[in-house]
Amino acid sequence: MAQNNATKASDGAGKQHAGVRQVWRESPTAVKSLLAGTMINRLGGFVQVFMVLYLTHRGFSDTQAGAALGVYGGGAVLGTLIGGGMSDRLGPRLTIVSTLLGSAVLLPCVLYLDDYWAILAVIGVSGAASMAYQPASTSVISHLTPTERHVMIFAMGRLAINLGTTAAPLLGAALVKVSWDFLFWGEALAVVIFSTVVATTLPHVAPDTAGPAADDPGDGGKAPRASYLAVLADRRYLLFLLAMFVSSVIYIQHISALPLTVRHLGMGVEVYAVLIALNGFLVIACELLVAKVVQRWRIRTAVIIGVLLTGIGMSMYALPWGLAALVIATLVWSLGEIIGYPSLFFAYPAQAGPPGLRGRYLGASNALYGLGSAIGPFIGVMIWNRFREGLWIGCGIVGLIAVAAAWGGVRPTAGAADGDKGEESGVGEEKTGGAGGSGTADAQIRTGT
C-alpha cells in the first residue's frame, strides 16, 4: 500500500492539490526563503546582461566582449554539473552557500583586472559559481514539498526567476548611469543577501547518501555508483535529456532568429519588443493559474504537451500571415512554456533522480538546457541565413523528435507499473526504494541527520 501511494503521488495525479495561496502558506520556511532568494539573485543579475557593453566600454573589441560572454555561459553549464555533484556529496545547504559566496567574491575582481585572459578566467569561474547552486536549490525544494505540489511550487519558482530577470536590466541600467562599478558590486550584494538567507533558514542538510535501489533491470541488479556515469547509464533519463536539449535549442530561437525574421518582414524593432513582452506578460500573469490545472495531470502529459506546443508555435513563424502569424506563433509557444516548463525543467528532473544521485540528475538537466541555449543561437542564425523560413519549419520537425524523446524518457520503470496495476507514472520515484526510501531522504532533509 505504501508503494502504491508513493507511485500515485509521483504521477502528479494525486488528489491533495491546492491553490497558489495554500501551497505558499503551507510551504516550509526553507522553501519560501529559496524562492525569495532566487528572485533577489535574479533581480541582481546585472553582469551577464551588461557584460558586452561593459567590456567594450573598457576598450576591448566586440569579438573579445562576445567571447567573454560565451566563456561566462560555458562556465555556467559546467557549474551546474559541479553543483549537482557537490549537492550529493556535501549537502545542498553547504553547496548553495559556498558557491554563492564564491561568486560574490569573484565578480568585483573584474573591475580591477586589466589583462584580458585574467578577466576571462575570473568570468568563467564566477559563471560556474553563480549557477552551481541551482541543482541543490531544486533538490531541497523537491524534498520539502509534497510530490503532488511540485508543479505548483516550481511554477512559483519560475515566477520568481521571471520577475527578477525582467526587472534586472532596468535596475542595472539605472546603476550604470551612476557608475559601472555599481553593476558588479550590486550583483555581489544580491548574491550575499541570497546566501545569507539560505544560511539562516535552510536546515543543516546531510548529503543524500542513501544509495539507489537495485531494482532497475538495466543495471544488472547492482546499484549505480554515485557519479555522472550512473546518470549516463539511465537510458530513460538520457532520452529525457535529449528532449531537454532539443527543446532548449528550439526555445532560444525567439532571441536569436526571431528578430531576424521580424526585420526580414520589414517590421521595426518595436514589433520584436512587443512579441517578447507578450511572452513575458503571459508567463508572469498566467503560469500559476495554469499550474492549478496542470498539477492534476501526469508529469509525462505536461512535458509532452509543453514540448509539442513549443515546436508548433515556433513553426508557425513560417506562416505568410505577417504580423498575425507572429502574434499567434508567440501565443502558442508561450502556452507550451506555461504548461510544460515547470515539469520539464524542475519537477521531473527532481523526482527522477534516486537518492545519492538526485543532485547529479538535476545538474545534468540544467547543463543540457544551458548547452542548448548556448549553441542554439549559432545553429539558428546559420540555418536562417541559408534557408530563411525553413528554420521555423525545421523547428517544428525537430520538435517532434523532442516529443518522441519525452514520450520515451518520461515514463515509469517496470516496478511502478507492476506496483500500481499498470497505471502510468510520470517519474522514477520507485527507484528510491519505494515509500521507505523516499521517507528516509525526506527525514534527512527535515532533521539534518
Short mmCIF file of N, CA, C and O in Angstrom, two decimals, residues 238-301:
data_model
loop_
_atom_site.label_atom_id
_atom_site.label_comp_id
_atom_site.label_asym_id
_atom_site.label_seq_id
_atom_site.Cartn_x
_atom_site.Cartn_y
_atom_site.Cartn_z
N LEU A 238 18.40 9.57 -20.32
CA LEU A 238 19.12 10.10 -21.48
C LEU A 238 18.15 10.58 -22.55
O LEU A 238 18.37 11.61 -23.20
N LEU A 239 17.06 9.84 -22.73
CA LEU A 239 16.04 10.30 -23.68
C LEU A 239 15.41 11.61 -23.21
O LEU A 239 15.15 12.51 -24.01
N PHE A 240 15.17 11.68 -21.91
CA PHE A 240 14.63 12.92 -21.37
C PHE A 240 15.60 14.08 -21.58
O PHE A 240 15.20 15.19 -21.94
N LEU A 241 16.89 13.84 -21.35
CA LEU A 241 17.90 14.88 -21.57
C LEU A 241 17.94 15.30 -23.04
O LEU A 241 18.16 16.48 -23.34
N LEU A 242 17.73 14.36 -23.94
CA LEU A 242 17.65 14.72 -25.36
C LEU A 242 16.48 15.65 -25.61
O LEU A 242 16.60 16.65 -26.33
N ALA A 243 15.33 15.34 -25.01
CA ALA A 243 14.17 16.21 -25.14
C ALA A 243 14.46 17.59 -24.56
O ALA A 243 14.08 18.61 -25.15
N MET A 244 15.14 17.63 -23.42
CA MET A 244 15.51 18.90 -22.81
C MET A 244 16.42 19.72 -23.73
O MET A 244 16.20 20.91 -23.94
N PHE A 245 17.43 19.06 -24.28
CA PHE A 245 18.39 19.75 -25.14
C PHE A 245 17.72 20.29 -26.40
O PHE A 245 17.89 21.47 -26.75
N VAL A 246 16.97 19.45 -27.08
CA VAL A 246 16.32 19.87 -28.32
C VAL A 246 15.33 20.99 -28.06
O VAL A 246 15.24 21.97 -28.82
N SER A 247 14.57 20.88 -26.98
CA SER A 247 13.60 21.92 -26.65
C SER A 247 14.28 23.26 -26.38
O SER A 247 13.79 24.31 -26.80
N SER A 248 15.43 23.22 -25.72
CA SER A 248 16.13 24.47 -25.42
C SER A 248 16.69 25.10 -26.68
O SER A 248 16.70 26.32 -26.83
N VAL A 249 17.15 24.27 -27.62
CA VAL A 249 17.65 24.79 -28.91
C VAL A 249 16.52 25.48 -29.66
O VAL A 249 16.71 26.56 -30.25
N ILE A 250 15.34 24.87 -29.64
CA ILE A 250 14.18 25.47 -30.31
C ILE A 250 13.73 26.73 -29.59
O ILE A 250 13.49 27.78 -30.21
N TYR A 251 13.63 26.64 -28.28
CA TYR A 251 13.10 27.75 -27.48
C TYR A 251 13.94 29.01 -27.63
O TYR A 251 13.42 30.13 -27.73
N ILE A 252 15.26 28.87 -27.68
CA ILE A 252 16.14 30.03 -27.71
C ILE A 252 16.06 30.79 -29.02
O ILE A 252 16.56 31.93 -29.12
N GLN A 253 15.40 30.22 -30.04
CA GLN A 253 15.30 30.91 -31.31
C GLN A 253 14.47 32.20 -31.22
O GLN A 253 14.57 33.07 -32.09
N HIS A 254 13.67 32.33 -30.18
CA HIS A 254 12.90 33.58 -30.05
C HIS A 254 13.82 34.75 -29.72
O HIS A 254 13.42 35.91 -29.88
N ILE A 255 15.04 34.44 -29.28
CA ILE A 255 16.01 35.50 -29.01
C ILE A 255 16.96 35.70 -30.18
O ILE A 255 17.37 36.82 -30.48
N SER A 256 17.32 34.62 -30.86
CA SER A 256 18.33 34.70 -31.91
C SER A 256 17.75 34.90 -33.30
O SER A 256 18.13 35.84 -34.02
N ALA A 257 16.84 34.04 -33.73
CA ALA A 257 16.34 34.09 -35.11
C ALA A 257 15.07 34.93 -35.27
O ALA A 257 14.83 35.47 -36.35
N LEU A 258 14.26 35.04 -34.24
CA LEU A 258 13.02 35.81 -34.37
C LEU A 258 13.27 37.28 -34.72
O LEU A 258 12.58 37.81 -35.60
N PRO A 259 14.24 37.96 -34.10
CA PRO A 259 14.46 39.35 -34.52
C PRO A 259 14.87 39.46 -35.99
O PRO A 259 14.52 40.45 -36.66
N LEU A 260 15.57 38.47 -36.51
CA LEU A 260 15.93 38.47 -37.93
C LEU A 260 14.69 38.31 -38.81
O LEU A 260 14.58 38.94 -39.87
N THR A 261 13.76 37.48 -38.37
CA THR A 261 12.51 37.29 -39.12
C THR A 261 11.69 38.57 -39.12
O THR A 261 11.13 38.96 -40.16
N VAL A 262 11.60 39.23 -37.98
CA VAL A 262 10.84 40.48 -37.89
C VAL A 262 11.43 41.52 -38.83
O VAL A 262 10.71 42.20 -39.58
N ARG A 263 12.75 41.63 -38.85
CA ARG A 263 13.39 42.59 -39.75
C ARG A 263 13.20 42.20 -41.21
O ARG A 263 12.97 43.05 -42.08
N HIS A 264 13.26 40.90 -41.50
CA HIS A 264 13.07 40.41 -42.88
C HIS A 264 11.68 40.74 -43.39
O HIS A 264 11.49 40.98 -44.61
N LEU A 265 10.69 40.78 -42.50
CA LEU A 265 9.32 41.11 -42.89
C LEU A 265 9.10 42.61 -43.00
O LEU A 265 7.99 43.07 -43.27
N GLY A 266 10.16 43.40 -42.79
CA GLY A 266 10.06 44.84 -42.93
C GLY A 266 9.45 45.54 -41.72
O GLY A 266 9.01 46.68 -41.83
N MET A 267 9.45 44.88 -40.59
CA MET A 267 8.89 45.47 -39.37
C MET A 267 10.01 46.00 -38.49
O MET A 267 11.15 45.55 -38.56
N GLY A 268 9.68 46.94 -37.63
CA GLY A 268 10.66 47.59 -36.79
C GLY A 268 10.97 46.80 -35.53
O GLY A 268 10.29 45.82 -35.19
N VAL A 269 11.98 47.25 -34.81
CA VAL A 269 12.41 46.58 -33.59
C VAL A 269 11.32 46.63 -32.52
O VAL A 269 11.26 45.76 -31.65
N GLU A 270 10.43 47.62 -32.63
CA GLU A 270 9.37 47.71 -31.63
C GLU A 270 8.41 46.52 -31.72
O GLU A 270 7.83 46.10 -30.72
N VAL A 271 8.25 45.94 -32.93
CA VAL A 271 7.40 44.76 -33.07
C VAL A 271 8.02 43.58 -32.33
O VAL A 271 7.33 42.84 -31.61
N TYR A 272 9.31 43.42 -32.50
CA TYR A 272 10.00 42.34 -31.79
C TYR A 272 9.90 42.55 -30.28
O TYR A 272 9.65 41.60 -29.52
N ALA A 273 10.07 43.78 -29.83
CA ALA A 273 9.98 44.07 -28.40
C ALA A 273 8.59 43.72 -27.86
O ALA A 273 8.46 43.19 -26.75
N VAL A 274 7.56 44.01 -28.63
CA VAL A 274 6.19 43.71 -28.20
C VAL A 274 5.99 42.20 -28.10
O VAL A 274 5.34 41.70 -27.16
N LEU A 275 6.54 41.43 -29.04
CA LEU A 275 6.40 39.98 -29.01
C LEU A 275 7.06 39.40 -27.75
O LEU A 275 6.50 38.52 -27.08
N ILE A 276 8.26 39.87 -27.43
CA ILE A 276 8.96 39.38 -26.25
C ILE A 276 8.21 39.80 -24.98
O ILE A 276 8.08 39.02 -24.03
N ALA A 277 7.71 41.03 -24.99
CA ALA A 277 6.94 41.50 -23.83
C ALA A 277 5.66 40.69 -23.67
O ALA A 277 5.23 40.40 -22.54
N LEU A 278 5.03 40.31 -24.81
CA LEU A 278 3.82 39.49 -24.75
C LEU A 278 4.11 38.15 -24.09
O LEU A 278 3.34 37.70 -23.23
N ASN A 279 5.20 37.53 -24.47
CA ASN A 279 5.58 36.27 -23.85
C ASN A 279 5.81 36.45 -22.34
O ASN A 279 5.31 35.66 -21.53
N GLY A 280 6.56 37.47 -21.97
CA GLY A 280 6.83 37.70 -20.56
C GLY A 280 5.57 37.96 -19.76
O GLY A 280 5.41 37.44 -18.65
N PHE A 281 4.66 38.74 -20.34
CA PHE A 281 3.41 39.03 -19.64
C PHE A 281 2.59 37.77 -19.44
O PHE A 281 2.04 37.52 -18.35
N LEU A 282 2.48 36.94 -20.48
CA LEU A 282 1.69 35.72 -20.38
C LEU A 282 2.26 34.77 -19.33
O LEU A 282 1.50 34.20 -18.53
N VAL A 283 3.57 34.61 -19.32
CA VAL A 283 4.19 33.69 -18.37
C VAL A 283 3.99 34.18 -16.94
O VAL A 283 3.60 33.42 -16.05
N ILE A 284 4.24 35.46 -16.71
CA ILE A 284 4.13 36.00 -15.37
C ILE A 284 2.67 36.02 -14.88
O ILE A 284 2.37 35.68 -13.74
N ALA A 285 1.76 36.36 -15.79
CA ALA A 285 0.36 36.52 -15.38
C ALA A 285 -0.40 35.20 -15.32
O ALA A 285 -1.34 35.07 -14.52
N CYS A 286 -0.02 34.22 -16.13
CA CYS A 286 -0.87 33.05 -16.30
C CYS A 286 -0.29 31.74 -15.78
O CYS A 286 -1.04 30.77 -15.59
N GLU A 287 1.03 31.66 -15.55
CA GLU A 287 1.61 30.36 -15.26
C GLU A 287 1.08 29.74 -13.97
O GLU A 287 0.79 28.53 -13.92
N LEU A 288 0.92 30.52 -12.92
CA LEU A 288 0.39 29.96 -11.68
C LEU A 288 -1.06 29.52 -11.84
O LEU A 288 -1.47 28.50 -11.26
N LEU A 289 -1.83 30.27 -12.60
CA LEU A 289 -3.23 29.88 -12.82
C LEU A 289 -3.31 28.58 -13.61
O LEU A 289 -4.11 27.69 -13.29
N VAL A 290 -2.48 28.45 -14.63
CA VAL A 290 -2.47 27.22 -15.42
C VAL A 290 -1.94 26.06 -14.59
O VAL A 290 -2.40 24.92 -14.72
N ALA A 291 -0.98 26.33 -13.70
CA ALA A 291 -0.41 25.27 -12.87
C ALA A 291 -1.46 24.62 -11.97
O ALA A 291 -1.34 23.45 -11.62
N LYS A 292 -2.51 25.37 -11.59
CA LYS A 292 -3.58 24.80 -10.77
C LYS A 292 -4.26 23.65 -11.50
O LYS A 292 -4.76 22.72 -10.87
N VAL A 293 -4.29 23.73 -12.82
CA VAL A 293 -4.88 22.66 -13.62
C VAL A 293 -3.85 21.60 -13.96
O VAL A 293 -4.08 20.40 -13.80
N VAL A 294 -2.66 22.04 -14.39
CA VAL A 294 -1.63 21.12 -14.86
C VAL A 294 -1.14 20.21 -13.74
O VAL A 294 -0.76 19.06 -13.98
N GLN A 295 -1.17 20.68 -12.49
CA GLN A 295 -0.70 19.86 -11.38
C GLN A 295 -1.51 18.59 -11.21
O GLN A 295 -1.06 17.63 -10.55
N ARG A 296 -2.68 18.53 -11.78
CA ARG A 296 -3.52 17.33 -11.70
C ARG A 296 -3.22 16.34 -12.82
O ARG A 296 -3.78 15.25 -12.84
N TRP A 297 -2.39 16.76 -13.77
CA TRP A 297 -2.02 15.88 -14.87
C TRP A 297 -0.83 15.02 -14.48
O TRP A 297 -0.11 15.32 -13.54
N ARG A 298 -0.63 13.95 -15.23
CA ARG A 298 0.62 13.23 -15.12
C ARG A 298 1.73 14.11 -15.67
O ARG A 298 1.55 14.84 -16.65
N ILE A 299 2.89 14.02 -15.05
CA ILE A 299 4.02 14.84 -15.48
C ILE A 299 4.37 14.56 -16.94
O ILE A 299 4.73 15.47 -17.69
N ARG A 300 4.27 13.32 -17.34
CA ARG A 300 4.57 12.96 -18.73
C ARG A 300 3.69 13.74 -19.69
O ARG A 300 4.15 14.23 -20.71
N THR A 301 2.41 13.87 -19.35
CA THR A 301 1.47 14.60 -20.20
C THR A 301 1.86 16.07 -20.30
O THR A 301 1.88 16.65 -21.39
#
